[in-house]
Short mmCIF file of N, CA and C in Angstrom, two decimals:
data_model
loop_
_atom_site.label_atom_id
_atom_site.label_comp_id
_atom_site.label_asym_id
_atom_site.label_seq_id
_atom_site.Cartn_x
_atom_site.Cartn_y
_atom_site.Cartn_z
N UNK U 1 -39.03 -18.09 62.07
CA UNK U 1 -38.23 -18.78 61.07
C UNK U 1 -37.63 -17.79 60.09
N UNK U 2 -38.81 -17.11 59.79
CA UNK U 2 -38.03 -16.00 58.79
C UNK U 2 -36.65 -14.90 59.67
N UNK U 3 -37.43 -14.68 60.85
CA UNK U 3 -35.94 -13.62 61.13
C UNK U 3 -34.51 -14.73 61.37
N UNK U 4 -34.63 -15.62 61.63
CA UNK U 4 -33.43 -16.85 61.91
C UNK U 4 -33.00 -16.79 60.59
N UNK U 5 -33.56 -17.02 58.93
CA UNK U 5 -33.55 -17.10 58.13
C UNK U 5 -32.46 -15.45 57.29
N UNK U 6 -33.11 -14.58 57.55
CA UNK U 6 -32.49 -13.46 57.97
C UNK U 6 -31.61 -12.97 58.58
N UNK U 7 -31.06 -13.61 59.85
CA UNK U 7 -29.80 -13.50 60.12
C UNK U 7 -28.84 -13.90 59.67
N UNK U 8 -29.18 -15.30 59.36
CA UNK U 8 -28.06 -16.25 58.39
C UNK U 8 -27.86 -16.38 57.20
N UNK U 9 -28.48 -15.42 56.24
CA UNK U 9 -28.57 -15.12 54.94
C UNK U 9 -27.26 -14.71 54.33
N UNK U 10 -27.04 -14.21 55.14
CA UNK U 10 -25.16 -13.48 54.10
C UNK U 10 -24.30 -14.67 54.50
N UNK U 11 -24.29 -15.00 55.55
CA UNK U 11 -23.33 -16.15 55.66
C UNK U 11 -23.67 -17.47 55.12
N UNK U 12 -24.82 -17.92 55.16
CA UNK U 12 -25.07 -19.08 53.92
C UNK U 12 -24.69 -18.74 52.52
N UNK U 13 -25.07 -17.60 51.71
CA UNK U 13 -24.79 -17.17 50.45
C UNK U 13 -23.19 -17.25 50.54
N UNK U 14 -22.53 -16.46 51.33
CA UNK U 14 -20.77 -16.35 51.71
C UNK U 14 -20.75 -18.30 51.46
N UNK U 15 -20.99 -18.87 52.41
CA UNK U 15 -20.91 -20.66 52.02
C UNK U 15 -20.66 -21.19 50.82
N UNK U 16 -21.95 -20.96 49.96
CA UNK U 16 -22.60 -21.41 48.86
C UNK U 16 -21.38 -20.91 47.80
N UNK U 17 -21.23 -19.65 47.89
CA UNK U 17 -20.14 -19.09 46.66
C UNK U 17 -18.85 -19.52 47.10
N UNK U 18 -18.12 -20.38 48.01
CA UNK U 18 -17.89 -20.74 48.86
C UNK U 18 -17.18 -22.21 47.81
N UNK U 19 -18.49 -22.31 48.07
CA UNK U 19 -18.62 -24.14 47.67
C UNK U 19 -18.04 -24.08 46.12
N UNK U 20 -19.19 -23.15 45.00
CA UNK U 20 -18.99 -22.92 43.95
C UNK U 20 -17.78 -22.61 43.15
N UNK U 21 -16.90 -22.22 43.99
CA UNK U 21 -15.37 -21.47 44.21
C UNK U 21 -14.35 -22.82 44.51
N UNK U 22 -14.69 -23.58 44.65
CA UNK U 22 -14.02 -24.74 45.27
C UNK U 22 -14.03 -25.19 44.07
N UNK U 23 -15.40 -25.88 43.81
CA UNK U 23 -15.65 -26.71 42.73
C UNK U 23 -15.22 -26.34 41.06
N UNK U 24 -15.74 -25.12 41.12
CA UNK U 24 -14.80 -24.92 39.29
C UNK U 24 -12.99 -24.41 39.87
N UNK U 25 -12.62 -24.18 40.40
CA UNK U 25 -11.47 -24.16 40.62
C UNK U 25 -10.50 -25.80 40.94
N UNK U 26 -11.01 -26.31 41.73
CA UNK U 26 -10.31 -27.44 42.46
C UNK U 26 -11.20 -28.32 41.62
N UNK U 27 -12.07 -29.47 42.24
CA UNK U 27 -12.63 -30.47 40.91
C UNK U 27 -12.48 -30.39 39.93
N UNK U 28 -13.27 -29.55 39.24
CA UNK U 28 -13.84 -29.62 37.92
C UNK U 28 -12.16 -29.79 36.91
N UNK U 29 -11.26 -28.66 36.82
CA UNK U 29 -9.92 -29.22 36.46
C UNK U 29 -9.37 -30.11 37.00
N UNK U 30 -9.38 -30.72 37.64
CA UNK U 30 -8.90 -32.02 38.53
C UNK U 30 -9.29 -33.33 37.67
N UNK U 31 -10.97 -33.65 37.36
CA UNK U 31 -11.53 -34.40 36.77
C UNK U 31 -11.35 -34.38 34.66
N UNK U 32 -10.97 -32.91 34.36
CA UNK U 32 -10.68 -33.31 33.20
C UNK U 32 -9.26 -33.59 32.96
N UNK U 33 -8.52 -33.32 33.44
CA UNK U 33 -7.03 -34.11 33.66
C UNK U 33 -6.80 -35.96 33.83
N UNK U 34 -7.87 -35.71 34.68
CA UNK U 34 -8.04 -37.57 35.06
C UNK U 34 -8.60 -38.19 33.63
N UNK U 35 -9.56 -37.44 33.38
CA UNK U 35 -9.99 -37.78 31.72
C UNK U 35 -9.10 -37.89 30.78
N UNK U 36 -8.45 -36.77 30.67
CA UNK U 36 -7.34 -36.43 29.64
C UNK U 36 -6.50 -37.80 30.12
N UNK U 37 -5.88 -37.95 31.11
CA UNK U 37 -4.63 -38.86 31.66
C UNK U 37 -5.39 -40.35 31.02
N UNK U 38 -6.78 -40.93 31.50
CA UNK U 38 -7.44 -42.05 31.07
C UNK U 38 -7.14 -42.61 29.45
N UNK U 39 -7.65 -41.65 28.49
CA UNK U 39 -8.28 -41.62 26.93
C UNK U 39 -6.47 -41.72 27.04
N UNK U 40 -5.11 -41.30 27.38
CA UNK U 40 -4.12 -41.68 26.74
C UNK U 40 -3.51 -42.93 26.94
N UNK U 41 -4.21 -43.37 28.28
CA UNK U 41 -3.97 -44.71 28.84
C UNK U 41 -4.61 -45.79 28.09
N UNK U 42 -5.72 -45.59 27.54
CA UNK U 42 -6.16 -46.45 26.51
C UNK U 42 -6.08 -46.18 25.42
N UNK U 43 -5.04 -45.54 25.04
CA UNK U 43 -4.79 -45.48 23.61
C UNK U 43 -3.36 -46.25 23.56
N UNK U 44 -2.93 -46.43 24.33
CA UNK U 44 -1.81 -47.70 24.23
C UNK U 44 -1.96 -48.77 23.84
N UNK U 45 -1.06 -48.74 22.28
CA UNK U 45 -1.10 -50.52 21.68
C UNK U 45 0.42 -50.62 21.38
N UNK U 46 0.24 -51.79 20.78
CA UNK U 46 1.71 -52.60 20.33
C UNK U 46 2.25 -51.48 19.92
N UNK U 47 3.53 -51.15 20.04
CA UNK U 47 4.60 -50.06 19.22
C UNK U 47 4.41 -48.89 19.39
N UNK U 48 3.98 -48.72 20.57
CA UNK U 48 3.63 -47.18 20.76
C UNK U 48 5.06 -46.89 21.51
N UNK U 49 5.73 -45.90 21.87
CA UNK U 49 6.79 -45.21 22.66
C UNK U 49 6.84 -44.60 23.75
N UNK U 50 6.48 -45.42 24.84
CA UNK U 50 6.47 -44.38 26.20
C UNK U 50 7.62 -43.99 26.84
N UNK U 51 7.36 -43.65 27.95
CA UNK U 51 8.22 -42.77 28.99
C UNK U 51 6.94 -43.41 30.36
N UNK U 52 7.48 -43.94 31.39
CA UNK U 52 7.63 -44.28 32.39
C UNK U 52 7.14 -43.55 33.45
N UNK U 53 6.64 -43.11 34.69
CA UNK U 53 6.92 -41.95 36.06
C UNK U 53 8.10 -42.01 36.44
N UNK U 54 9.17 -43.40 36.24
CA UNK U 54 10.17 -43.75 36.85
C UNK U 54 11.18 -43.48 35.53
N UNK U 55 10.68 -43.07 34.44
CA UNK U 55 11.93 -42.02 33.54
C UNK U 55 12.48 -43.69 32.87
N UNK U 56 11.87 -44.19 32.76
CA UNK U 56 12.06 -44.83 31.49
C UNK U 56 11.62 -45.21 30.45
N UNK U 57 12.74 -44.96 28.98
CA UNK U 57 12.03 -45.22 27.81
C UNK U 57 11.72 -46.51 27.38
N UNK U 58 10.69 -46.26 27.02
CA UNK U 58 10.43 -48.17 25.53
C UNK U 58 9.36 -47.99 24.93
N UNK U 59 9.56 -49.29 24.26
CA UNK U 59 8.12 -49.28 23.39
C UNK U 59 7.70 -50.35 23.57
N UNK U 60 6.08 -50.45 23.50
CA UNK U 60 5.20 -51.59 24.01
C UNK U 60 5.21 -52.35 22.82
N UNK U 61 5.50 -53.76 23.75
CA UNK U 61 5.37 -54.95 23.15
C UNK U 61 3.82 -55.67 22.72
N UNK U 62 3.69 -55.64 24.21
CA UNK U 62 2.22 -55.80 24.26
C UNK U 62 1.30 -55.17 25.18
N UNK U 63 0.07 -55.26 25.00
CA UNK U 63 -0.68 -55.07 26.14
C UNK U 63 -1.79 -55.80 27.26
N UNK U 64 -1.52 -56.27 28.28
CA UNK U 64 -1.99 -57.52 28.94
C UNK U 64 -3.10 -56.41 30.00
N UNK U 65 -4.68 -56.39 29.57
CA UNK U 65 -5.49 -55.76 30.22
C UNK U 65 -5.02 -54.57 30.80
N UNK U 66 -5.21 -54.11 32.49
CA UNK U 66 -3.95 -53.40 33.37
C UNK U 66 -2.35 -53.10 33.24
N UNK U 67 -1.75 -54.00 32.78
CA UNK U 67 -0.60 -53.92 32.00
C UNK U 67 -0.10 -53.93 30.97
N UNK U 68 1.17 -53.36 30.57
CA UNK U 68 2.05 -53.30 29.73
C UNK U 68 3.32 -53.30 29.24
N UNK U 69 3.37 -54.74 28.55
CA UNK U 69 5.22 -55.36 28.63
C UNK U 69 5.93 -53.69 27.62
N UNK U 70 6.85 -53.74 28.35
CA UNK U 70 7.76 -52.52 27.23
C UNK U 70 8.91 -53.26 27.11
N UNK U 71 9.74 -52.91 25.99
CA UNK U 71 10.51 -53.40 25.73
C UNK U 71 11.69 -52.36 25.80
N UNK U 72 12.58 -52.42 26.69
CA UNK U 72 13.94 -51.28 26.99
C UNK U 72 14.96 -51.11 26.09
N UNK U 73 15.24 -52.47 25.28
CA UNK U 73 16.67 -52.85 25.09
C UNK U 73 16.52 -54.03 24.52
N UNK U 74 17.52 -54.70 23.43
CA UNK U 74 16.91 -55.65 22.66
C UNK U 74 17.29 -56.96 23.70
N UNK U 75 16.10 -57.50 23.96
CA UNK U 75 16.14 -58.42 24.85
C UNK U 75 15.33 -58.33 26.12
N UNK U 76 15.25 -57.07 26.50
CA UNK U 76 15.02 -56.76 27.87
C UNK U 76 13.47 -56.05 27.55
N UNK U 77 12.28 -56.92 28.20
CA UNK U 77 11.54 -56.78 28.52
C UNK U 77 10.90 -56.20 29.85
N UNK U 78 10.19 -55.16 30.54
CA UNK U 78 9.55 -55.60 31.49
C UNK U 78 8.04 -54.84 31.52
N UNK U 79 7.57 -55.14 32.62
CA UNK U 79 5.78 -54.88 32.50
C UNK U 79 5.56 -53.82 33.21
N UNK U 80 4.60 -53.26 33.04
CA UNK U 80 4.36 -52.15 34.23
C UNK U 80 2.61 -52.45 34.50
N UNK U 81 2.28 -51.46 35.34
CA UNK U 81 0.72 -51.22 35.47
C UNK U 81 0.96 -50.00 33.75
N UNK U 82 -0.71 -50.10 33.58
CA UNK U 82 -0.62 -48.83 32.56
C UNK U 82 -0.38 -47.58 32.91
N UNK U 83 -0.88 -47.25 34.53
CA UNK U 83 -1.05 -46.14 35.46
C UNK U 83 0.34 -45.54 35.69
N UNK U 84 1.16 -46.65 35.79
CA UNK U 84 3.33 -46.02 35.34
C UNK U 84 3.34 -45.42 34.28
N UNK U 85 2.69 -45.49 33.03
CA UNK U 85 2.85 -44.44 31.92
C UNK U 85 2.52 -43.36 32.32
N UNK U 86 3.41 -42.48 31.77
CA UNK U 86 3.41 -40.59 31.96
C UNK U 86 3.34 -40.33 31.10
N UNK U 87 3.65 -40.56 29.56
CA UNK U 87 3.71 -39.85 28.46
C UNK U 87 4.05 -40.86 27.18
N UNK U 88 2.97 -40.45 26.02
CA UNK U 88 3.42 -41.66 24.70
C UNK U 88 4.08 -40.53 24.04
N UNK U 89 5.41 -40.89 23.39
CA UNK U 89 6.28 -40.20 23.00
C UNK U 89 6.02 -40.35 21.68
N UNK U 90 5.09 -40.74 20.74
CA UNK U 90 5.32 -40.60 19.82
C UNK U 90 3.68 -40.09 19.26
#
């Protein structure tokens, strides 16, 4: 067991740093972005100023759970998921 153990020692360690190399590189920034992106998604209330994925401006009317009516244009309402917000402009 030990010499099997011994042969495969550099290449498990090579793996392992491997793995470790993945994870603070790829995940770990991956997951605080998703965080970051979340905490701005729920910080949306009445009169806030977004911007769209689909590049449009308004400001929220309201907020219905998952969604949010924006208002484009005086008159012109429409809703999105919250997950269509890219950016609160103000």
């Amino acid at each position: 067991m030990e010499q099997l153990f011994g042969k495969y020692s550099g290449m498990i360690i090579t793996f392992v740093i491997w793995i470790a190399v993945f994870y603070f590189l790829l995940i770990q920034p991956n997951k605080k972005k998703q965080k970051k992106q979340q905490e701005m998604l729920d910080s949306i209330k009445e009169g806030t100023e977004v911007l769209t994925i689909g590049g449009i401006k308004g400001t929220v009317v309201s907020v219905l759970g998952d969604y949010v009516e924006i208002r484009v244009d005086k008159g012109v309402k429409l809703t999105f998921r919250k997950s269509a917000i890219s950016t609160i402009l103000q």
